[in-house]
mmCIF file of C-alpha atoms in Angstrom:
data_model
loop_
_atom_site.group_PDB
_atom_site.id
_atom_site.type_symbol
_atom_site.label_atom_id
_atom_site.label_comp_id
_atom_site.label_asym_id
_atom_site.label_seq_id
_atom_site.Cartn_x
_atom_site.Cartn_y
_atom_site.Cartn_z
ATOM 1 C CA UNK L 644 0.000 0.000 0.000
ATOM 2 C CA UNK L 645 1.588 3.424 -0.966
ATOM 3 C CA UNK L 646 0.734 6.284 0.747
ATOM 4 C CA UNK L 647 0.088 10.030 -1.242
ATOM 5 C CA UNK L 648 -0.625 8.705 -4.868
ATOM 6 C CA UNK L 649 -3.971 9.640 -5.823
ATOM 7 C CA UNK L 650 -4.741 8.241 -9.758
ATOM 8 C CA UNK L 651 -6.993 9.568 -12.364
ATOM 9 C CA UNK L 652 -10.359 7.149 -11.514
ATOM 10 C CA UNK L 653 -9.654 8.616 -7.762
ATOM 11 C CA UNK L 654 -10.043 12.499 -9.241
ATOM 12 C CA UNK L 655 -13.041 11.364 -11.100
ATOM 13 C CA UNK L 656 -14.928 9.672 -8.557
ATOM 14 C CA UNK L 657 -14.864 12.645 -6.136
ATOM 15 C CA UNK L 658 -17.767 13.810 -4.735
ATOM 16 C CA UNK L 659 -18.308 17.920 -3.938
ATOM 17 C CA UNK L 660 -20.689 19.380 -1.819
ATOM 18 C CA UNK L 661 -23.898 19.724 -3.448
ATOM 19 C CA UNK L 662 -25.125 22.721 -1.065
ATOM 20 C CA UNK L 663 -24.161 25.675 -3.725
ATOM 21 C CA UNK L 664 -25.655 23.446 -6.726
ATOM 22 C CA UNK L 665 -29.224 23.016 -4.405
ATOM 23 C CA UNK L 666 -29.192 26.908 -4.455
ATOM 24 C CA UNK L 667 -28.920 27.349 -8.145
ATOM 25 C CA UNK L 668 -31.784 24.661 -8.560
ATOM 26 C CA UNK L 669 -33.936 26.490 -6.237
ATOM 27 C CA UNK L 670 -33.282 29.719 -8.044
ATOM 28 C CA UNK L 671 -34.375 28.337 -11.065
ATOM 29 C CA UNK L 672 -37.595 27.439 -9.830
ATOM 30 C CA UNK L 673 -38.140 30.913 -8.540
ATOM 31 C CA UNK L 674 -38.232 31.782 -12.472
ATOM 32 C CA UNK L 675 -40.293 29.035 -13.161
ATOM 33 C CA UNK L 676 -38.010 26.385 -14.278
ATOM 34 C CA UNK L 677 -39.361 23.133 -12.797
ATOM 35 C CA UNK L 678 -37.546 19.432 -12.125
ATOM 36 C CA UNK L 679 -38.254 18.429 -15.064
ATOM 37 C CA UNK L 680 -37.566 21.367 -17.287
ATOM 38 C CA UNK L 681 -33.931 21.375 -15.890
ATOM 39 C CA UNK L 682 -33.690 17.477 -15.920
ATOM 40 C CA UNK L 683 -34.066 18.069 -19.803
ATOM 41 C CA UNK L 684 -31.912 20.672 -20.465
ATOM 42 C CA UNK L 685 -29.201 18.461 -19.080
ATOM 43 C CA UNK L 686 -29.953 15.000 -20.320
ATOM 44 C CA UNK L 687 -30.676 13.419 -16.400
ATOM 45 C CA UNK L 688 -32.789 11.869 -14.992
ATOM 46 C CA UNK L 689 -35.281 14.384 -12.905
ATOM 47 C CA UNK L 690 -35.331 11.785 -10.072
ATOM 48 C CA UNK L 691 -31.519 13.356 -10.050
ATOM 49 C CA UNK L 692 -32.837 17.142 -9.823
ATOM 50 C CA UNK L 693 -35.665 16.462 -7.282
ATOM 51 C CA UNK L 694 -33.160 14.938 -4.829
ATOM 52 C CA UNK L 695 -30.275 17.966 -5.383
ATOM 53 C CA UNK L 696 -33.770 20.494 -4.959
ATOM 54 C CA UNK L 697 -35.197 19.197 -2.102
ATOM 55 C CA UNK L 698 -31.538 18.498 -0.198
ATOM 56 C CA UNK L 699 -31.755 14.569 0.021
ATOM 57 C CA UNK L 700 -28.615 14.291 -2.033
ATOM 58 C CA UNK L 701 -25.481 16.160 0.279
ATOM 59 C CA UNK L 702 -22.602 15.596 -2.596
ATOM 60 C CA UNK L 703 -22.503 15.703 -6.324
ATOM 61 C CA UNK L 704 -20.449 14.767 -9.499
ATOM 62 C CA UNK L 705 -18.263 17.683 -10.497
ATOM 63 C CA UNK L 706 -19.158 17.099 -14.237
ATOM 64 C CA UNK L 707 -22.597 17.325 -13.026
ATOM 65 C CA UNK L 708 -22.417 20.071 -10.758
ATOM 66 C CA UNK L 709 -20.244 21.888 -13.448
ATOM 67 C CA UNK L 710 -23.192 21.188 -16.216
ATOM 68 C CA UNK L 711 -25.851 22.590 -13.326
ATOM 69 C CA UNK L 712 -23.684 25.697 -12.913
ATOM 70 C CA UNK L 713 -23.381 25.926 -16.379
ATOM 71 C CA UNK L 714 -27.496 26.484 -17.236
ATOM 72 C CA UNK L 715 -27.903 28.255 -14.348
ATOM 73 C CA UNK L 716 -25.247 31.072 -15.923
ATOM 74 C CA UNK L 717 -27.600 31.078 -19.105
ATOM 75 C CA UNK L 718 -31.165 30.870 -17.202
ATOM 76 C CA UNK L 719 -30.786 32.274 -13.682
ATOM 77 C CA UNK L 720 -32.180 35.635 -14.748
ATOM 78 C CA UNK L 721 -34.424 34.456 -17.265
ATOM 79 C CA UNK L 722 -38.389 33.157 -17.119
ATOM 80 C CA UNK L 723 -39.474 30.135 -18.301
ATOM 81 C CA UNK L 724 -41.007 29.872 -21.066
ATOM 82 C CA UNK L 725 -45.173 29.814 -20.821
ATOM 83 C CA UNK L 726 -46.260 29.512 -24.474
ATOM 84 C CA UNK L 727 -48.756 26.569 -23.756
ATOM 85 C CA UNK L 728 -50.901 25.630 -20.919
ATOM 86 C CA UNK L 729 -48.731 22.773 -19.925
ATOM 87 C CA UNK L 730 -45.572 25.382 -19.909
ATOM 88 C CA UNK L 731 -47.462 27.669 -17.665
ATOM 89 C CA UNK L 732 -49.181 25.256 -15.392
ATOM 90 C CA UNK L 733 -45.141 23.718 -14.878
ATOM 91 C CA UNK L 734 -43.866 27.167 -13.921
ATOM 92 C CA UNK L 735 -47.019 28.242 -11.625
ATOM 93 C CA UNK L 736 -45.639 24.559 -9.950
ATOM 94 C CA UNK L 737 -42.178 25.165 -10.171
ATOM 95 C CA UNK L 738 -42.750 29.078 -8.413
ATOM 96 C CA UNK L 739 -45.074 27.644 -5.900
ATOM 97 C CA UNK L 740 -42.734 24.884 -4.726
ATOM 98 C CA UNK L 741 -40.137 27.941 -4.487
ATOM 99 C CA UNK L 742 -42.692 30.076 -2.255
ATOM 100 C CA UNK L 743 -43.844 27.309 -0.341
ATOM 101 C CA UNK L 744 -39.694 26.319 0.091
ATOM 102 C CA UNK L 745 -39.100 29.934 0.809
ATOM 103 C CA UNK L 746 -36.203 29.812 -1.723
ATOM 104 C CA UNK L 747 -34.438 33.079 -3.106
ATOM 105 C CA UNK L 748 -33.496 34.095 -6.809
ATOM 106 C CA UNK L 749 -30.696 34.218 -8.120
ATOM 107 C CA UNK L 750 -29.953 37.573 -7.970
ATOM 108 C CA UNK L 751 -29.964 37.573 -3.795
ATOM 109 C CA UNK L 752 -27.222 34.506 -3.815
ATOM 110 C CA UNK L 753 -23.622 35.731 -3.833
ATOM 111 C CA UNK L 754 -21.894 33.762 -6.764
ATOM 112 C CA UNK L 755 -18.400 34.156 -5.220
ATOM 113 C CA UNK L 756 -19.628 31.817 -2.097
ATOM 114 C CA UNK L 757 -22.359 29.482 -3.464
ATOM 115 C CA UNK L 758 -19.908 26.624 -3.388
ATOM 116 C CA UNK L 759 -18.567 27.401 -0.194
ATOM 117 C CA UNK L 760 -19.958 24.639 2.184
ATOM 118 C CA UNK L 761 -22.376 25.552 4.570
ATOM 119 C CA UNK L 762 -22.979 28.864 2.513
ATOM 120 C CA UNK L 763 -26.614 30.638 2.512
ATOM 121 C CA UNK L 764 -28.271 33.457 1.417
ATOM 122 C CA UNK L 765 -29.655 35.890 3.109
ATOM 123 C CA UNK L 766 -32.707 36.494 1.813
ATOM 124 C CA UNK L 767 -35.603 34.477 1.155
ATOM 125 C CA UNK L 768 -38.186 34.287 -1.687
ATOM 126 C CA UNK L 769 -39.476 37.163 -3.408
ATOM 127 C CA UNK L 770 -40.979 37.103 -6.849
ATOM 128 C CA UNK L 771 -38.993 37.815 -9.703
ATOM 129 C CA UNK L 772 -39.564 38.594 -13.495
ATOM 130 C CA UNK L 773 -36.575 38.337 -14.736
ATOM 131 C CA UNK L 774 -35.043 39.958 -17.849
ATOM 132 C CA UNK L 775 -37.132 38.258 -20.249
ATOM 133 C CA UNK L 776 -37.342 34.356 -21.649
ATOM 134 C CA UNK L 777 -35.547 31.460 -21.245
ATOM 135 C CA UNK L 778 -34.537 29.497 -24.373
ATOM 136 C CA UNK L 779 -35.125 25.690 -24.659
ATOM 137 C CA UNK L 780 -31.473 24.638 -24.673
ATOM 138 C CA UNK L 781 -30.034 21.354 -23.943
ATOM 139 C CA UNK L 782 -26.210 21.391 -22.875
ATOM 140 C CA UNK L 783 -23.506 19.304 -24.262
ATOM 141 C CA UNK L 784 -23.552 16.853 -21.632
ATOM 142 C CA UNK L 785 -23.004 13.399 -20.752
ATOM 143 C CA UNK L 786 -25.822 11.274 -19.506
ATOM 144 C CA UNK L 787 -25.156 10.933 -15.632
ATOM 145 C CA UNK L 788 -26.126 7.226 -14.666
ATOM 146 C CA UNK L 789 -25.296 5.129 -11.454
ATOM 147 C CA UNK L 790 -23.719 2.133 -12.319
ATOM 148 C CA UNK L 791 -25.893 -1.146 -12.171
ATOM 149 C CA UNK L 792 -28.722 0.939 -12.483
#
């Protein structure tokens, strides 16, 4: 047994705390992006984003908190899109899960300590409008999947 050498499937199999991704997640659905919005936009399962939203899940991936960071950089001060009924009735869900959670936009989280362990904001929910529509994008991502699942 050596002591001090770390190898590459080591590195990749770290875990980070998931704390600063739960806050981006929860300042999505402020805006009206739901579970399952998010869950497409990044090729997971939503099983995966309901557990990182409601705090169930205490670490993450980096490639998967890195992808999370990623959309909420293009949609944290953005709306969902509401051009259907289904659309709207999702982000009516999405910002009353965010009321009822008392969660905060984006806008009241500092970005410089989101990933900071143990890191909240200060604020809790207020509505938000946002500066105008979210597109539908989906990320260049790998499909996150446990194995022997």
């Amino acid at each position: 047994m050596t002591l001090g050498v770390t190898t590459i499937r080591q590195l990749t199999l770290a875990r980070l705390d998931a704390g600063g991704t739960r806050l981006r997640l929860r300042a999505l659905h402020v805006m009206g992006h739901g579970s399952a919005r998010i869950s497409r936009a990044l090729g997971v399962r939503e099983k995966t984003i309901q557990r990182l939203v409601r705090g169930d899940a205490r670490t993450i991936s980096p490639p998967l908190r890195d992808a999370i960071a990623d959309l909420y950089d293009a949609w944290w001060d953005k709306r969902a899109p509401e051009r259907t009924r289904a659309e709207r009735a999702a982000a009516a869900r999405a910002r009353r899960r965010a009321i009822a959670g008392n969660w905060c936009a984006g806008a009241a989280l500092d970005d410089d300590q989101l990933d900071t362990p143990g890191y909240r904001s200060r604020t809790g929910y207020r509505p938000a409008t946002g500066t105008s529509i979210a597109p539908d994008i989906r990320l260049p991502v790998r499909r996150y999947r446990r194995k022997g699942a």
